[in-house]
Amino acid sequence: MGLTHFDENGKAVMVDVTDKKETAREAVAEGKILVNRDVFQAVKAGTVGKGDVLAVAATAGIAGAKRTSDLIPMCHILPLTNCKVDFRMNEKECAIFCTCTVKVTGKTGVEMEALTGVSAALLTIYDMCKALDKKMEITDIRLLKKTGGKSGDIWNDFDRCAGLVGENLSAENRSAGNAEAEDVENVCRKKEKRTRRWKAAVVTMSDKGFAGEREDKSGPLICEMIADQGYDVVRTELLPDEQKEIEKCLCTLCDDEKVDIVFTTGGTGFSLRDCTPEATMAVAHRNVPGIAEAMRAASAEVTPRAMLSRVVSAIRNHTLIVNLPGSPKAVKENLEAVLPVVEHGLEILTGQAGECGR
């Protein structure tokens, strides 16, 4: 996928989010500062000459997150709804870990705000302790997770977050914004659940594509979009609009190859040869109408012709099958509408999560 902060001429631009929907978004970032033993003990005891280092640093972190758009040129100005800064001290490493959790209901994410909050907090610790240690090192600033938006939930590798669950400081004495000490530990506990990559297959239905008379653009687009969300595309197929052949392919993918999800594209319109929905329902064990309804609703905001789409979604054994339209534009609209939620459905289907709760 292209870099969104550059136009077709290579000029840096702010991403236009005018047409995006407002959704609840959250980001968590972390970083650490390595200090000598004297600084570590002084910060822990609150005896640094300049004052309570962590209290000041927490305030600086919140202020930094709020001022991100003033520091990073292409960041949007966002009305943050919450910002929390937490600290953990790891005596073995002589390290002070910082996490910043930022929330907003808006049209773009708050990853940069969380990263800026961590940076500001750690820089403040450095500033307040530099008279005691000339060799402090700020390191490992990174995004732990982000949720919300069209790209859905993204969780990074949490192996390195184990240090955050070390020696806890009182949330009342060592954090700002009513931060709760359990937040980071809860994030870490979800590592096992979030490291699985879903096995996906992409099947294109097109008589002309199968005959070599038309280039398949929708199939590769699906592969690109889902790969960006952590799916492993283990199989791609290009088939003619023949119902029995489609049914056979779907059964093989679900029963023999046991993929987690099959995305199909094409064959969902009114043409007499369009039979993908019929083939899907012929092999399905359970219907999942909500996914198809959500895709039609999303497309209907762009064009009233969305009502002519006959896409369906269904389950066969432990595999989810999702029909997508044939045009690349419609594929993009439909996937952006449902990908953030489909992963939770897969977690339930494969026994990795409980039923949905509000």
Coordinates of C-alpha atoms in Angstrom, one line a residue:
M1 CA 0.0 0.0 0.0
G2 CA 1.2 3.5 -0.8
L3 CA 2.3 6.1 1.7
T4 CA -0.7 8.2 2.5
H5 CA 1.2 11.3 3.5
F6 CA 2.5 11.9 -0.1
D7 CA 0.4 12.8 -3.1
E8 CA 0.9 11.6 -6.7
N9 CA 3.7 14.1 -7.2
G10 CA 5.6 13.1 -4.1
K11 CA 4.5 16.2 -2.1
A12 CA 3.9 15.8 1.6
V13 CA 0.3 16.3 2.5
M14 CA -2.0 15.9 5.5
V15 CA -4.3 12.9 4.9
D16 CA -7.9 14.0 4.1
V17 CA -10.2 12.3 6.7
T18 CA -13.3 14.4 5.8
D19 CA -15.3 11.4 4.6
K20 CA -14.2 9.0 7.4
K21 CA -16.6 8.0 10.1
E22 CA -16.0 8.8 13.7
T23 CA -15.2 5.7 15.7
A24 CA -13.9 5.0 19.2
R25 CA -10.1 4.6 19.0
E26 CA -7.4 3.8 21.5
A27 CA -3.6 3.5 21.4
V28 CA -1.1 2.3 23.9
A29 CA 2.6 3.0 23.6
E30 CA 5.6 2.2 25.8
G31 CA 9.2 3.1 26.3
K32 CA 11.9 3.0 29.0
I33 CA 14.8 4.9 30.4
L34 CA 17.9 3.2 31.7
V35 CA 19.5 4.9 34.7
N36 CA 22.2 4.3 37.3
R37 CA 21.5 2.7 40.7
D38 CA 21.6 6.0 42.6
V39 CA 19.0 7.6 40.2
F40 CA 16.8 4.5 40.3
Q41 CA 16.6 4.5 44.1
A42 CA 16.1 8.3 44.3
V43 CA 13.3 8.3 41.8
K44 CA 11.7 5.3 43.6
A45 CA 11.9 7.1 47.0
G46 CA 10.9 10.5 45.6
T47 CA 14.0 12.1 46.9
V48 CA 15.4 13.7 43.7
G49 CA 16.2 17.3 44.4
K50 CA 13.9 18.7 41.7
G51 CA 10.9 17.1 43.1
D52 CA 8.6 14.0 42.5
V53 CA 10.1 12.9 39.1
L54 CA 7.3 10.5 38.1
A55 CA 4.5 12.9 39.0
V56 CA 6.0 15.6 36.9
A57 CA 6.8 13.2 34.1
A58 CA 3.3 11.9 34.1
T59 CA 1.9 15.4 33.7
A60 CA 4.4 16.1 30.9
G61 CA 3.3 12.9 29.1
I62 CA -0.3 14.0 29.2
A63 CA 0.6 17.5 28.0
G64 CA 2.8 16.0 25.2
A65 CA 0.0 13.8 24.0
K66 CA -2.3 16.8 23.8
R67 CA 0.2 18.8 21.9
T68 CA 1.2 16.2 19.3
S69 CA -0.2 18.1 16.3
D70 CA 2.1 21.0 17.3
L71 CA 5.1 18.8 17.1
I72 CA 4.4 16.4 14.2
P73 CA 3.5 18.4 11.1
M74 CA 1.0 16.1 9.4
C75 CA -0.9 15.0 12.6
H76 CA -4.5 16.1 12.9
I77 CA -5.7 18.1 15.9
L78 CA -7.7 15.6 18.0
P79 CA -10.0 16.2 21.0
L80 CA -8.6 13.5 23.2
T81 CA -11.2 11.9 25.5
N82 CA -8.7 10.3 27.9
C83 CA -4.9 10.1 28.4
K84 CA -3.3 8.0 31.1
V85 CA 0.4 7.7 31.9
D86 CA 1.8 4.8 34.0
F87 CA 5.2 3.9 35.3
R88 CA 6.8 0.6 36.3
M89 CA 10.3 0.2 37.8
N90 CA 12.4 -2.8 37.0
E91 CA 15.2 -3.0 39.6
K92 CA 17.1 -5.7 37.8
E93 CA 17.6 -3.5 34.7
C94 CA 17.7 -0.2 36.6
A95 CA 14.9 0.7 34.1
I96 CA 11.9 2.9 34.5
F97 CA 9.2 1.9 32.1
C98 CA 6.5 4.3 30.9
T99 CA 3.2 3.5 29.1
C100 CA 0.8 6.0 27.7
T101 CA -2.8 5.1 26.8
V102 CA -4.8 7.6 24.7
K103 CA -8.4 7.5 23.7
V104 CA -10.5 9.5 21.2
T105 CA -13.7 9.3 19.3
G106 CA -12.7 10.6 16.0
K107 CA -11.8 10.1 12.3
T108 CA -8.2 9.1 12.8
G109 CA -6.1 7.2 15.3
V110 CA -4.1 8.3 18.3
E111 CA -1.0 6.2 17.9
M112 CA 1.2 9.3 17.5
E113 CA -0.3 10.9 20.6
A114 CA 0.5 7.8 22.6
L115 CA 4.1 7.7 21.3
T116 CA 4.5 11.4 21.9
G117 CA 3.2 11.0 25.5
V118 CA 5.7 8.3 26.3
S119 CA 8.5 10.4 24.7
A120 CA 7.6 13.5 26.7
A121 CA 7.4 11.6 29.9
L122 CA 10.8 9.9 29.5
L123 CA 12.5 13.1 28.4
T124 CA 11.2 14.8 31.6
I125 CA 12.7 12.1 33.7
Y126 CA 16.0 12.6 31.8
D127 CA 15.8 16.4 32.4
M128 CA 15.1 16.1 36.1
C129 CA 17.8 13.5 36.7
K130 CA 20.6 14.5 34.4
A131 CA 22.6 16.1 37.2
L132 CA 22.8 12.7 38.8
D133 CA 23.5 10.5 35.7
K134 CA 25.2 11.6 32.5
K135 CA 24.7 8.3 30.8
M136 CA 21.0 7.7 30.9
E137 CA 19.5 6.0 27.9
I138 CA 16.0 6.4 26.5
T139 CA 15.1 3.3 24.4
D140 CA 12.5 0.9 23.1
I141 CA 9.8 3.4 22.4
R142 CA 7.1 1.6 20.4
L143 CA 3.4 1.1 19.9
L144 CA 1.9 -1.8 21.9
K145 CA -1.6 -1.7 20.4
K146 CA -4.1 0.3 18.6
T147 CA -7.9 -0.3 18.3
G148 CA -10.6 1.2 16.2
G149 CA -10.8 2.6 12.7
K150 CA -11.0 0.7 9.4
S151 CA -7.8 -1.2 10.0
G152 CA -9.2 -2.7 13.1
D153 CA -7.2 -3.9 16.1
I154 CA -3.4 -4.2 15.8
W155 CA -1.3 -5.8 18.6
N156 CA 2.5 -5.9 18.4
D157 CA 4.7 -8.6 19.8
F158 CA 4.4 -8.4 23.6
D159 CA 7.5 -10.5 24.5
R160 CA 9.3 -7.3 25.5
C161 CA 6.5 -5.9 27.6
A162 CA 7.2 -8.4 30.4
G163 CA 9.4 -5.8 32.1
L164 CA 6.4 -3.7 32.7
V165 CA 4.9 -6.3 35.0
G166 CA 7.8 -5.9 37.4
E167 CA 7.9 -3.9 40.6
N168 CA 4.7 -1.9 40.7
L169 CA 4.4 1.6 42.1
S170 CA 1.3 2.9 43.7
A171 CA -1.1 4.1 41.0
E172 CA -2.2 6.9 43.4
N173 CA 1.4 8.1 44.0
R174 CA 3.1 7.4 40.7
S175 CA 0.6 8.0 37.9
A176 CA -1.6 10.7 36.4
G177 CA -5.0 10.8 34.9
N178 CA -6.4 8.1 37.3
A179 CA -4.3 5.5 35.5
E180 CA -4.8 1.9 36.6
A181 CA -1.8 -0.3 37.2
E182 CA -3.6 -3.3 35.7
D183 CA -3.9 -1.9 32.2
V184 CA -0.4 -2.9 31.0
E185 CA -0.6 -6.3 32.6
N186 CA -3.9 -7.0 30.9
V187 CA -2.4 -6.0 27.6
C188 CA 0.5 -8.5 28.2
R189 CA -1.9 -11.3 29.1
K190 CA -3.5 -11.0 25.7
K191 CA -0.3 -11.8 23.9
E192 CA -1.1 -15.5 23.4
K193 CA -4.5 -14.8 21.9
R194 CA -3.2 -12.1 19.6
T195 CA -0.2 -13.8 18.0
R196 CA -2.2 -16.2 15.8
R197 CA -2.2 -15.3 12.1
W198 CA -5.4 -16.4 10.4
K199 CA -5.1 -18.7 7.4
A200 CA -7.0 -17.2 4.5
A201 CA -7.9 -18.2 0.9
V202 CA -9.0 -15.8 -1.8
V203 CA -11.1 -17.1 -4.7
T204 CA -12.0 -15.0 -7.7
M205 CA -15.0 -15.9 -9.9
S206 CA -14.9 -14.5 -13.5
D207 CA -15.5 -16.2 -16.8
K208 CA -13.4 -13.6 -18.6
G209 CA -10.7 -13.7 -16.0
F210 CA -10.5 -17.5 -16.2
A211 CA -10.3 -17.3 -20.0
G212 CA -7.4 -14.8 -19.8
E213 CA -9.5 -12.0 -21.3
R214 CA -9.5 -9.8 -18.2
E215 CA -7.0 -9.1 -15.5
D216 CA -8.0 -10.0 -12.0
K217 CA -7.5 -6.9 -9.9
S218 CA -9.9 -7.7 -7.1
G219 CA -8.3 -10.9 -5.9
P220 CA -4.8 -9.3 -5.5
L221 CA -6.4 -6.3 -3.7
I222 CA -8.1 -8.6 -1.2
C223 CA -4.7 -10.3 -0.6
E224 CA -3.0 -7.0 0.0
M225 CA -5.7 -5.6 2.4
I226 CA -5.9 -8.7 4.5
A227 CA -2.2 -9.3 4.6
D228 CA -1.8 -5.9 6.1
Q229 CA -4.2 -7.0 8.9
G230 CA -2.1 -10.1 9.8
Y231 CA -3.8 -12.8 7.6
D232 CA -1.7 -15.4 5.9
V233 CA -3.0 -15.9 2.4
V234 CA -2.3 -19.6 1.8
R235 CA -4.3 -20.2 -1.3
T236 CA -5.6 -18.1 -4.3
E237 CA -7.9 -19.4 -7.0
L238 CA -9.4 -18.0 -10.3
L239 CA -12.5 -19.9 -11.3
P240 CA -15.2 -19.6 -14.0
D241 CA -18.8 -18.9 -13.0
E242 CA -19.7 -22.5 -12.6
Q243 CA -21.6 -23.3 -9.5
K244 CA -20.5 -26.9 -9.0
E245 CA -16.8 -26.0 -9.5
I246 CA -17.2 -23.2 -7.0
E247 CA -18.8 -25.5 -4.5
K248 CA -16.0 -28.1 -4.9
C249 CA -13.4 -25.4 -4.3
L250 CA -15.1 -24.1 -1.2
C251 CA -15.4 -27.6 0.2
T252 CA -11.8 -28.3 -0.4
L253 CA -10.7 -25.1 1.3
C254 CA -12.9 -25.7 4.3
D255 CA -12.7 -29.4 4.8
D256 CA -9.3 -30.4 3.5
E257 CA -7.1 -27.3 3.8
K258 CA -9.0 -26.1 6.9
V259 CA -8.4 -22.4 6.3
D260 CA -10.0 -20.0 8.8
I261 CA -11.6 -17.8 6.2
V262 CA -12.4 -17.7 2.5
F263 CA -12.9 -14.4 0.7
T264 CA -14.6 -14.7 -2.6
T265 CA -14.9 -12.0 -5.2
G266 CA -17.2 -11.8 -8.2
G267 CA -20.3 -13.6 -9.3
T268 CA -22.6 -11.7 -6.9
G269 CA -24.7 -9.6 -9.4
F270 CA -27.8 -10.1 -11.5
S271 CA -26.1 -11.7 -14.5
L272 CA -27.5 -15.2 -15.3
R273 CA -24.0 -16.6 -14.9
D274 CA -23.5 -15.1 -11.4
C275 CA -23.8 -17.9 -8.9
T276 CA -21.3 -17.3 -6.1
P277 CA -24.0 -16.8 -3.4
E278 CA -25.9 -19.9 -4.5
A279 CA -22.7 -21.9 -4.4
T280 CA -21.8 -20.5 -1.0
M281 CA -25.2 -21.3 0.6
A282 CA -25.2 -24.8 -1.0
V283 CA -22.1 -25.8 1.0
A284 CA -22.8 -23.7 4.1
H285 CA -23.8 -25.1 7.5
R286 CA -24.8 -21.8 9.0
N287 CA -25.8 -18.4 7.7
V288 CA -24.1 -15.2 8.9
P289 CA -26.3 -12.5 7.5
G290 CA -24.9 -9.6 9.5
I291 CA -21.6 -9.4 7.6
A292 CA -23.3 -9.2 4.3
E293 CA -25.8 -6.7 5.6
A294 CA -23.1 -4.5 7.0
M295 CA -21.2 -4.5 3.7
R296 CA -24.4 -3.5 1.8
A297 CA -25.1 -0.8 4.3
A298 CA -21.5 0.6 3.9
S299 CA -21.7 0.6 0.1
A300 CA -25.2 2.2 0.2
E301 CA -23.6 5.3 1.7
V302 CA -21.6 5.6 -1.5
T303 CA -24.1 4.4 -4.2
P304 CA -27.8 3.3 -4.1
R305 CA -26.8 0.5 -6.4
A306 CA -25.4 -1.3 -3.4
M307 CA -28.9 -2.8 -2.9
L308 CA -28.3 -4.9 -6.1
S309 CA -25.5 -6.8 -4.4
R310 CA -26.3 -10.4 -3.6
V311 CA -23.3 -11.2 -1.4
V312 CA -23.8 -13.6 1.4
S313 CA -21.6 -14.8 4.3
A314 CA -21.8 -18.2 5.9
I315 CA -19.9 -20.8 8.0
R316 CA -18.9 -24.3 6.9
N317 CA -17.5 -26.3 9.8
H318 CA -14.9 -24.0 11.4
T319 CA -14.4 -21.8 8.3
L320 CA -16.0 -18.4 7.6
I321 CA -16.9 -17.7 3.9
V322 CA -17.4 -14.1 2.9
N323 CA -18.6 -13.1 -0.5
L324 CA -17.3 -9.8 -1.9
P325 CA -18.4 -7.9 -5.1
G326 CA -16.3 -8.1 -8.2
S327 CA -15.1 -4.5 -8.6
P328 CA -12.0 -3.4 -6.8
K329 CA -13.7 -0.2 -5.6
A330 CA -16.6 -2.2 -4.0
V331 CA -14.1 -4.8 -2.6
K332 CA -12.3 -2.0 -0.8
E333 CA -15.5 -0.4 0.6
N334 CA -16.8 -3.8 1.8
L335 CA -13.6 -5.0 3.4
E336 CA -13.0 -1.7 5.2
A337 CA -16.6 -2.0 6.7
V338 CA -16.2 -5.5 8.1
L339 CA -12.5 -6.4 8.6
P340 CA -12.3 -4.8 12.1
V341 CA -15.1 -7.1 13.4
V342 CA -14.4 -10.3 11.4
E343 CA -11.4 -11.1 13.5
H344 CA -13.6 -11.4 16.6
G345 CA -15.9 -13.7 14.8
L346 CA -13.0 -15.9 13.9
E347 CA -11.9 -16.0 17.5
I348 CA -15.3 -17.2 18.6
L349 CA -15.5 -19.7 15.7
T350 CA -12.2 -21.2 16.5
G351 CA -12.8 -21.3 20.3
Q352 CA -10.3 -18.5 21.2
A353 CA -12.9 -16.1 22.6
G354 CA -16.3 -16.2 24.3
E355 CA -19.6 -14.9 22.9
C356 CA -19.9 -11.3 22.2
G357 CA -20.9 -9.1 25.1
R358 CA -21.9 -5.4 25.2

